[in-house]
Short mmCIF file of N, CA and C in Angstrom, two decimals:
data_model
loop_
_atom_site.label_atom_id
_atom_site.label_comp_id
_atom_site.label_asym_id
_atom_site.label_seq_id
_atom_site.Cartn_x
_atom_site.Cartn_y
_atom_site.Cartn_z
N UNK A 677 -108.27 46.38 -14.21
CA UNK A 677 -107.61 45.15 -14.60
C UNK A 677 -107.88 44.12 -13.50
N UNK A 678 -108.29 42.90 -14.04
CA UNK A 678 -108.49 42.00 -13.03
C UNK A 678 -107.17 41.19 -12.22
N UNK A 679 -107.56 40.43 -11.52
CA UNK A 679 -106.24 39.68 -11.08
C UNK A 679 -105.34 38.98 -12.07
N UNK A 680 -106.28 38.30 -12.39
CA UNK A 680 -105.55 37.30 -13.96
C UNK A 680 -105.20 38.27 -14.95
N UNK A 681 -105.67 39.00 -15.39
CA UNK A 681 -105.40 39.95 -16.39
C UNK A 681 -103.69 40.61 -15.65
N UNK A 682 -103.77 40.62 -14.37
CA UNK A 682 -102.41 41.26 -13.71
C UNK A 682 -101.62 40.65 -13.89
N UNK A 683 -102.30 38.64 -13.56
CA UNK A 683 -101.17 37.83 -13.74
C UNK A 683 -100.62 37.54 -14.99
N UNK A 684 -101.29 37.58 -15.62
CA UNK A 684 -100.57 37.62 -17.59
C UNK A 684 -99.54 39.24 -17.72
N UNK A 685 -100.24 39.96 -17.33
CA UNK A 685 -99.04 41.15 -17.69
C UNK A 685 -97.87 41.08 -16.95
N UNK A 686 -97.67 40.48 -15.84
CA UNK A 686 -96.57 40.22 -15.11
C UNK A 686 -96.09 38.89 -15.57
N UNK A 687 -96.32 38.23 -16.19
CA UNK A 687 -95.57 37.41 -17.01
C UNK A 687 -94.79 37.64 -18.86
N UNK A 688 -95.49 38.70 -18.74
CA UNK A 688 -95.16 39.02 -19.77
C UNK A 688 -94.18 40.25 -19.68
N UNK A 689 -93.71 40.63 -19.08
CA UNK A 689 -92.90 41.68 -18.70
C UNK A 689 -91.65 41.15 -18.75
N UNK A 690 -90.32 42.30 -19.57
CA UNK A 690 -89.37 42.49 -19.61
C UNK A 690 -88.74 43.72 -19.41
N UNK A 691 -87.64 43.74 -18.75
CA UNK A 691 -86.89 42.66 -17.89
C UNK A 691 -88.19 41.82 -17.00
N UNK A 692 -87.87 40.64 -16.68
CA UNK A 692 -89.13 39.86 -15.59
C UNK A 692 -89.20 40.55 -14.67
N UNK A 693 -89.91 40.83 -13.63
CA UNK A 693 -89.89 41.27 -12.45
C UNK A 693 -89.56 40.62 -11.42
N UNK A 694 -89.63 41.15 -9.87
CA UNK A 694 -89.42 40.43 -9.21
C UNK A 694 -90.57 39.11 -8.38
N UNK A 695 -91.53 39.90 -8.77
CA UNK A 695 -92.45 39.08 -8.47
C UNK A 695 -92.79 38.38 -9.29
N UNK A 696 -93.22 36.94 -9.37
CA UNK A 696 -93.67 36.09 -10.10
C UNK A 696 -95.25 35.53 -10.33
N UNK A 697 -96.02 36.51 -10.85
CA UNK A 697 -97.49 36.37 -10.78
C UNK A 697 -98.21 37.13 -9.31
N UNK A 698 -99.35 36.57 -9.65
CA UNK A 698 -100.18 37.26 -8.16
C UNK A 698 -100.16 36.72 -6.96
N UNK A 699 -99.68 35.59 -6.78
CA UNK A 699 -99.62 34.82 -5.44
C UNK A 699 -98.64 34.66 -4.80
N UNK A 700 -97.42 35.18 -5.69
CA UNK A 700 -95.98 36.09 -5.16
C UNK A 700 -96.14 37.79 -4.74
N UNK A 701 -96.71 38.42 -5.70
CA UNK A 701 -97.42 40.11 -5.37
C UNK A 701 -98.06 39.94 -4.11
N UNK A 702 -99.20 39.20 -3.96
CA UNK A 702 -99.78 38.91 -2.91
C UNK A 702 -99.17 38.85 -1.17
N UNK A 703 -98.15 37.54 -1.28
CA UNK A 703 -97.34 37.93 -0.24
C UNK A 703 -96.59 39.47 -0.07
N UNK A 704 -95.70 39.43 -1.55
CA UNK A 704 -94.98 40.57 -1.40
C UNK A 704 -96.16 42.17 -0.58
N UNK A 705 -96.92 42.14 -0.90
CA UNK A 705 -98.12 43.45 -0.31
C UNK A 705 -98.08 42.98 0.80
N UNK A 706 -98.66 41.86 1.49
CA UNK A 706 -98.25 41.54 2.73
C UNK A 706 -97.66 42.02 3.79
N UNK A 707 -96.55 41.57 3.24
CA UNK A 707 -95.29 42.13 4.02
C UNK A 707 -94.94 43.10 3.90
N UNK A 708 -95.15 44.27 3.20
CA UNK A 708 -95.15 45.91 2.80
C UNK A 708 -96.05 46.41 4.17
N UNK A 709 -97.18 45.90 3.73
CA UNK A 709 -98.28 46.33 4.93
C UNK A 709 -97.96 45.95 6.18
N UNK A 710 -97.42 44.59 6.88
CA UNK A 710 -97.34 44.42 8.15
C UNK A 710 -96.33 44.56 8.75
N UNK A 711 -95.07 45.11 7.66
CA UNK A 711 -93.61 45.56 7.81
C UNK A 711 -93.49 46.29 9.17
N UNK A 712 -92.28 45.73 9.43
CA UNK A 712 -92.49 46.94 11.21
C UNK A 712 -92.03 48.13 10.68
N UNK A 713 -91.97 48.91 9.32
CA UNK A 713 -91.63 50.30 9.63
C UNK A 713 -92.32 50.58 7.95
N UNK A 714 -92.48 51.62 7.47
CA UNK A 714 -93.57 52.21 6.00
C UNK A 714 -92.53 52.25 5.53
N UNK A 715 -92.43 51.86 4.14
CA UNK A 715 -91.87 52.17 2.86
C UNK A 715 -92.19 53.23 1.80
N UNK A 716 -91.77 53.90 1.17
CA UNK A 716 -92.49 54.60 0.16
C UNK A 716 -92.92 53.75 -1.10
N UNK A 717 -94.23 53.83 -1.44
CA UNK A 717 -94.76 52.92 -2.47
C UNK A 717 -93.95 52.97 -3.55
N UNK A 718 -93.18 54.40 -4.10
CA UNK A 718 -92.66 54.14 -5.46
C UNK A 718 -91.39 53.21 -4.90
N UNK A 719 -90.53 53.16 -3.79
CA UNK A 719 -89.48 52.27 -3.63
C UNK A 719 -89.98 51.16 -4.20
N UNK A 720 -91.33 50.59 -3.05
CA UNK A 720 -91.23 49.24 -3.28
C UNK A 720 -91.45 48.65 -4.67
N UNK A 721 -92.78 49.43 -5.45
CA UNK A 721 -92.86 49.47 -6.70
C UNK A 721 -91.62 49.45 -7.20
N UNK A 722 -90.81 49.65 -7.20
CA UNK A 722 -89.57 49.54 -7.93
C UNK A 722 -88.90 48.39 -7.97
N UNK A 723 -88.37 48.28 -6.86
CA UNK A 723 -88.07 46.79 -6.26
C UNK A 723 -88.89 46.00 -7.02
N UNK A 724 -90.62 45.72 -6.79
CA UNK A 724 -90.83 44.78 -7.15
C UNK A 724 -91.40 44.82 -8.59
N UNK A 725 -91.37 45.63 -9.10
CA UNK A 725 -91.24 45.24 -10.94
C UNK A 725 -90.14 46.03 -11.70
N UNK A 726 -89.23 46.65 -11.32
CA UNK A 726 -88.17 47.14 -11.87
C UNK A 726 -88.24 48.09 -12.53
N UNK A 727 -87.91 48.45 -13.58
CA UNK A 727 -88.35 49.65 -14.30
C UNK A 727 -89.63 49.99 -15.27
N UNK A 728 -90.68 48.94 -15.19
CA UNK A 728 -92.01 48.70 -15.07
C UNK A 728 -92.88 49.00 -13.78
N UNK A 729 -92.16 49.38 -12.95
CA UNK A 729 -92.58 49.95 -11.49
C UNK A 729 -92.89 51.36 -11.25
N UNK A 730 -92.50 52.26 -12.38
CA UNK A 730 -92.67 53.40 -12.06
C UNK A 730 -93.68 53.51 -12.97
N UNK A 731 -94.77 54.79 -12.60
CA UNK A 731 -96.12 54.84 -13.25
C UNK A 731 -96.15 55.08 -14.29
N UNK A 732 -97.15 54.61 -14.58
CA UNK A 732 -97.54 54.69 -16.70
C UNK A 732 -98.40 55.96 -16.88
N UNK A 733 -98.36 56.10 -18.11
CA UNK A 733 -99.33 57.10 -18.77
C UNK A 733 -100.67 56.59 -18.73
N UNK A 734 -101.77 57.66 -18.09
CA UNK A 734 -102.93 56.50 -17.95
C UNK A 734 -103.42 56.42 -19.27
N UNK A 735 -104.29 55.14 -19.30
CA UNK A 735 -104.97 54.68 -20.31
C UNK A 735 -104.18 53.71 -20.48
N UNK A 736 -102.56 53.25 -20.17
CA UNK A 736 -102.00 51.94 -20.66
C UNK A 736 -102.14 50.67 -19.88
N UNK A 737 -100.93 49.92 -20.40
CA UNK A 737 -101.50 48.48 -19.50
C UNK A 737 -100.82 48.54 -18.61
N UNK A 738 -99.53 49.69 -18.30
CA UNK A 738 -98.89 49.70 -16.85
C UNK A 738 -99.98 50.72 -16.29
N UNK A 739 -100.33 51.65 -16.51
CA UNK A 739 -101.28 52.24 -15.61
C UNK A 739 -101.78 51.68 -14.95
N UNK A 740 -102.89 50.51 -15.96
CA UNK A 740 -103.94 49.82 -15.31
C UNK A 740 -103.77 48.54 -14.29
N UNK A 741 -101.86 47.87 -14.69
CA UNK A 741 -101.69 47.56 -13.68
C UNK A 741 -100.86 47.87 -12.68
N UNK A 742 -100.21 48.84 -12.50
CA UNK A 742 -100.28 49.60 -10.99
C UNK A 742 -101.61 50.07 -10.46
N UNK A 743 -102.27 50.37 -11.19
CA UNK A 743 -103.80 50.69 -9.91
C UNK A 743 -104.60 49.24 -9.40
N UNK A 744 -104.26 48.37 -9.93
CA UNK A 744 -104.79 47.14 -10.11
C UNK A 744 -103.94 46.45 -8.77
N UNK A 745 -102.65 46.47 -8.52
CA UNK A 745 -101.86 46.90 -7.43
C UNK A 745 -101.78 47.24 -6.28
N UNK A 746 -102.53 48.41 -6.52
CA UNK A 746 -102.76 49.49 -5.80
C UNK A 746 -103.96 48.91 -5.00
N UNK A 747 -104.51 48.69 -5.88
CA UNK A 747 -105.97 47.75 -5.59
C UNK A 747 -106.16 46.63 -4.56
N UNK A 748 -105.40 46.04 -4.39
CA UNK A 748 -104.94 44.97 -3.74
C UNK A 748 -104.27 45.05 -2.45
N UNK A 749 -103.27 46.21 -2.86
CA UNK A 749 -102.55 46.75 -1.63
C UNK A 749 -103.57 47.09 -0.54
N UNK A 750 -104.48 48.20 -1.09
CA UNK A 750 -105.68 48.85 -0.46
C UNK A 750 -106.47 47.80 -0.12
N UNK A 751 -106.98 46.45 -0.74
CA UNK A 751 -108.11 45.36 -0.16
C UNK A 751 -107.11 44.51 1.16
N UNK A 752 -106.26 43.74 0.97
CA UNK A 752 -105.10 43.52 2.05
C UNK A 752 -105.00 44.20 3.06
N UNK A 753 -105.13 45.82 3.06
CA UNK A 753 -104.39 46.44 4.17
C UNK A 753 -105.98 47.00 4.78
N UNK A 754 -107.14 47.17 4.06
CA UNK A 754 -107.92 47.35 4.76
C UNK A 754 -108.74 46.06 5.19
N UNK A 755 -108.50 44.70 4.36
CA UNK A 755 -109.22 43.31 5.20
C UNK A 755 -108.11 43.41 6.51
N UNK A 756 -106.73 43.50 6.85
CA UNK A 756 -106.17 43.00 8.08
C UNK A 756 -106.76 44.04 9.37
N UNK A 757 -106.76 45.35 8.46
CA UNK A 757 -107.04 46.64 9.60
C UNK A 757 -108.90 45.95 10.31
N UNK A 758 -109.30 45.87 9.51
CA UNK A 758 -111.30 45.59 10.18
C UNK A 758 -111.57 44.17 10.35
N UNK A 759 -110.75 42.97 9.51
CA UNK A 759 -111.47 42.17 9.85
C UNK A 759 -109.96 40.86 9.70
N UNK A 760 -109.22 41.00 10.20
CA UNK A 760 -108.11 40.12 9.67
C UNK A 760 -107.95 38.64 10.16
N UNK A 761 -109.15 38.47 11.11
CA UNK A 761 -109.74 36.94 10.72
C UNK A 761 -109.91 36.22 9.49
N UNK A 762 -110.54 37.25 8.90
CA UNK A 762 -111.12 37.09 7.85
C UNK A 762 -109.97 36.91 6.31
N UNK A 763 -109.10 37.26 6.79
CA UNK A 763 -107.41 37.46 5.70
C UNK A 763 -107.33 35.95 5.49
N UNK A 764 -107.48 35.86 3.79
CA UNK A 764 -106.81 34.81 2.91
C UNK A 764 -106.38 35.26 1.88
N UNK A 765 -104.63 34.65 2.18
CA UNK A 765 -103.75 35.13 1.09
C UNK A 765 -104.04 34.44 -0.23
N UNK A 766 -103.89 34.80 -1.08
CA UNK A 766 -103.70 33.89 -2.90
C UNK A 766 -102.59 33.46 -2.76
N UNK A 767 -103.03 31.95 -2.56
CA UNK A 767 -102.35 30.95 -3.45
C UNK A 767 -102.42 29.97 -4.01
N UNK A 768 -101.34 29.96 -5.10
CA UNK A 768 -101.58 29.00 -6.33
C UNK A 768 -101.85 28.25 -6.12
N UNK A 769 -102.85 27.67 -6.99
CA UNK A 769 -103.22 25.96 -7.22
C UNK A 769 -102.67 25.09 -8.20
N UNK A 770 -102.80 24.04 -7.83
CA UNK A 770 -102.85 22.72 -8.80
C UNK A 770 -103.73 22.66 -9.62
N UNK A 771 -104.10 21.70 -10.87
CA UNK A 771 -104.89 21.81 -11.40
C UNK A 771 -105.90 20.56 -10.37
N UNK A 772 -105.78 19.58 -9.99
CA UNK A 772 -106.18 19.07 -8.59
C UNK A 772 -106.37 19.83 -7.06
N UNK A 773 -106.01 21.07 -6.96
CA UNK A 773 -106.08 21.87 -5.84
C UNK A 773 -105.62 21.41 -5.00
N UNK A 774 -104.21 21.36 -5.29
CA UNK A 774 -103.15 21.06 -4.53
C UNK A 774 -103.00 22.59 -4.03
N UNK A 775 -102.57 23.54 -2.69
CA UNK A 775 -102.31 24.54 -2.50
C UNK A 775 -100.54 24.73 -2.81
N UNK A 776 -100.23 25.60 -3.47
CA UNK A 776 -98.96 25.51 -3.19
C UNK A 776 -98.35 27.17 -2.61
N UNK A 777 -98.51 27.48 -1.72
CA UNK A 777 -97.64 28.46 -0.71
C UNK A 777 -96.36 28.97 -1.20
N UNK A 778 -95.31 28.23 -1.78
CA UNK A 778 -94.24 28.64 -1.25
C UNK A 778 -94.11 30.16 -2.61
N UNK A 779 -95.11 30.13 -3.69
CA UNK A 779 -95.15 31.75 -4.49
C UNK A 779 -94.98 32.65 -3.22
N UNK A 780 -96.49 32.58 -3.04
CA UNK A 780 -96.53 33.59 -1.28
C UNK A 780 -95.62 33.66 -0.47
N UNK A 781 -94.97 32.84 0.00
CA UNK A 781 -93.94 32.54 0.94
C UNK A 781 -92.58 33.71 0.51
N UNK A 782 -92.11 33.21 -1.07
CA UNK A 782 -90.87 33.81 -1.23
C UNK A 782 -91.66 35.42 -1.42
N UNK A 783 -92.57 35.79 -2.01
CA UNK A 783 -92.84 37.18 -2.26
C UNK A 783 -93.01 38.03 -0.89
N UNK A 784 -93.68 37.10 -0.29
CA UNK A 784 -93.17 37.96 1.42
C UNK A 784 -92.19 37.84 2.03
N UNK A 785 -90.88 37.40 1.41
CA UNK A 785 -89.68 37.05 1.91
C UNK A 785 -88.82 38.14 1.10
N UNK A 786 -89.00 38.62 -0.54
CA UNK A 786 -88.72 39.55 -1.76
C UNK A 786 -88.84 40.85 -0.55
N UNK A 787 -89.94 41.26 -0.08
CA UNK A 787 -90.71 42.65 0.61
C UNK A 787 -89.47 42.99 1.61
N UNK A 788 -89.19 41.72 2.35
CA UNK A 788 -88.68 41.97 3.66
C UNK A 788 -87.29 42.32 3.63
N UNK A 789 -86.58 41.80 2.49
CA UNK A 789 -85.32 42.14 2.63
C UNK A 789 -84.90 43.73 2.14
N UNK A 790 -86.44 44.16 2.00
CA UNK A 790 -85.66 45.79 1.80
C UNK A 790 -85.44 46.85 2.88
N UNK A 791 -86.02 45.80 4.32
CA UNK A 791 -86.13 46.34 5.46
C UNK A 791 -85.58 45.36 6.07
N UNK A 792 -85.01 44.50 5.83
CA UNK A 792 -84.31 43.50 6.68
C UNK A 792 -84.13 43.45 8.00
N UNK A 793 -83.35 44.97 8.40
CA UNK A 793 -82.94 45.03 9.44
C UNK A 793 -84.03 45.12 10.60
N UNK A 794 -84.80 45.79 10.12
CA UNK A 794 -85.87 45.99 10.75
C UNK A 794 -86.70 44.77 10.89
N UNK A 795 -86.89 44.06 10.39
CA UNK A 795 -87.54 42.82 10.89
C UNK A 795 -86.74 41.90 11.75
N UNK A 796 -85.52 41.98 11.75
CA UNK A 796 -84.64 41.66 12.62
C UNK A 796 -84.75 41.57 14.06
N UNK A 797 -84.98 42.88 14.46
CA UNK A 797 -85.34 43.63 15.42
C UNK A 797 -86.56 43.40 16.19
N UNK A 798 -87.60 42.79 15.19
CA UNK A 798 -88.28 42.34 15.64
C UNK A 798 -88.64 40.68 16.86
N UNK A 799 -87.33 40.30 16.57
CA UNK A 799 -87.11 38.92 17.77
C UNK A 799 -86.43 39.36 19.02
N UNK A 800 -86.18 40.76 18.90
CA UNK A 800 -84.96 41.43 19.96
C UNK A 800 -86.40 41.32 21.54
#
């Protein structure tokens, strides 16, 4: 499943999720990955699409997008590990290409509060 293809099925999901398209997912992986302490994937999966978070039967369209996910998680966490110069997050555009951040912003803000404390800790 492609990105866009991710971002239509996550709009189309009920209950909504917590994330709002791919440039909210985007941050949200983010901050999973650079979190000061590991989460277990099915938590966060949970958290961030709700009861659409837990895995599908393969061959469906949740299968294909949790690996699609998965996918992302894995390109993110291995661009910061080898080359994280090189790290550009997705985000939304304008139809003028206006950037607009703040998707990204709150979805890496969604990640953090499931470790809150722990990022906390991090200004100590």
């Amino acid at each position: 499943m492609s990105l866009e293809e991710l971002d239509h099925w996550l709009e189309r999901l009920d209950p909504p999720p917590l994330v709002e398209g791919v440039s909210m997912l985007d941050g949200y992986l983010t901050a999973i990955i650079t979190g000061p302490c590991s989460i277990d994937p099915h938590q966060w999966l949970r958290h961030m699409l709700g009861p659409n978070g837990r895995l599908g039967v393969e061959g469906t369209k949740q299968a294909a997008a949790i690996m699609a996910i998965v996918a992302r998680f894995n390109a993110i966490s291995e661009g910061l590990a080898t080359a994280p110069q090189r790290y550009a997050p997705i985000f939304e555009r304008t139809d003028d290409g206006t950037v607009l951040a703040s998707p990204w912003c709150m979805g890496f803000l969604a990640a953090m509060k499931l470790r809150y404390e722990a990022w906390l800790s991090l200004g100590d």
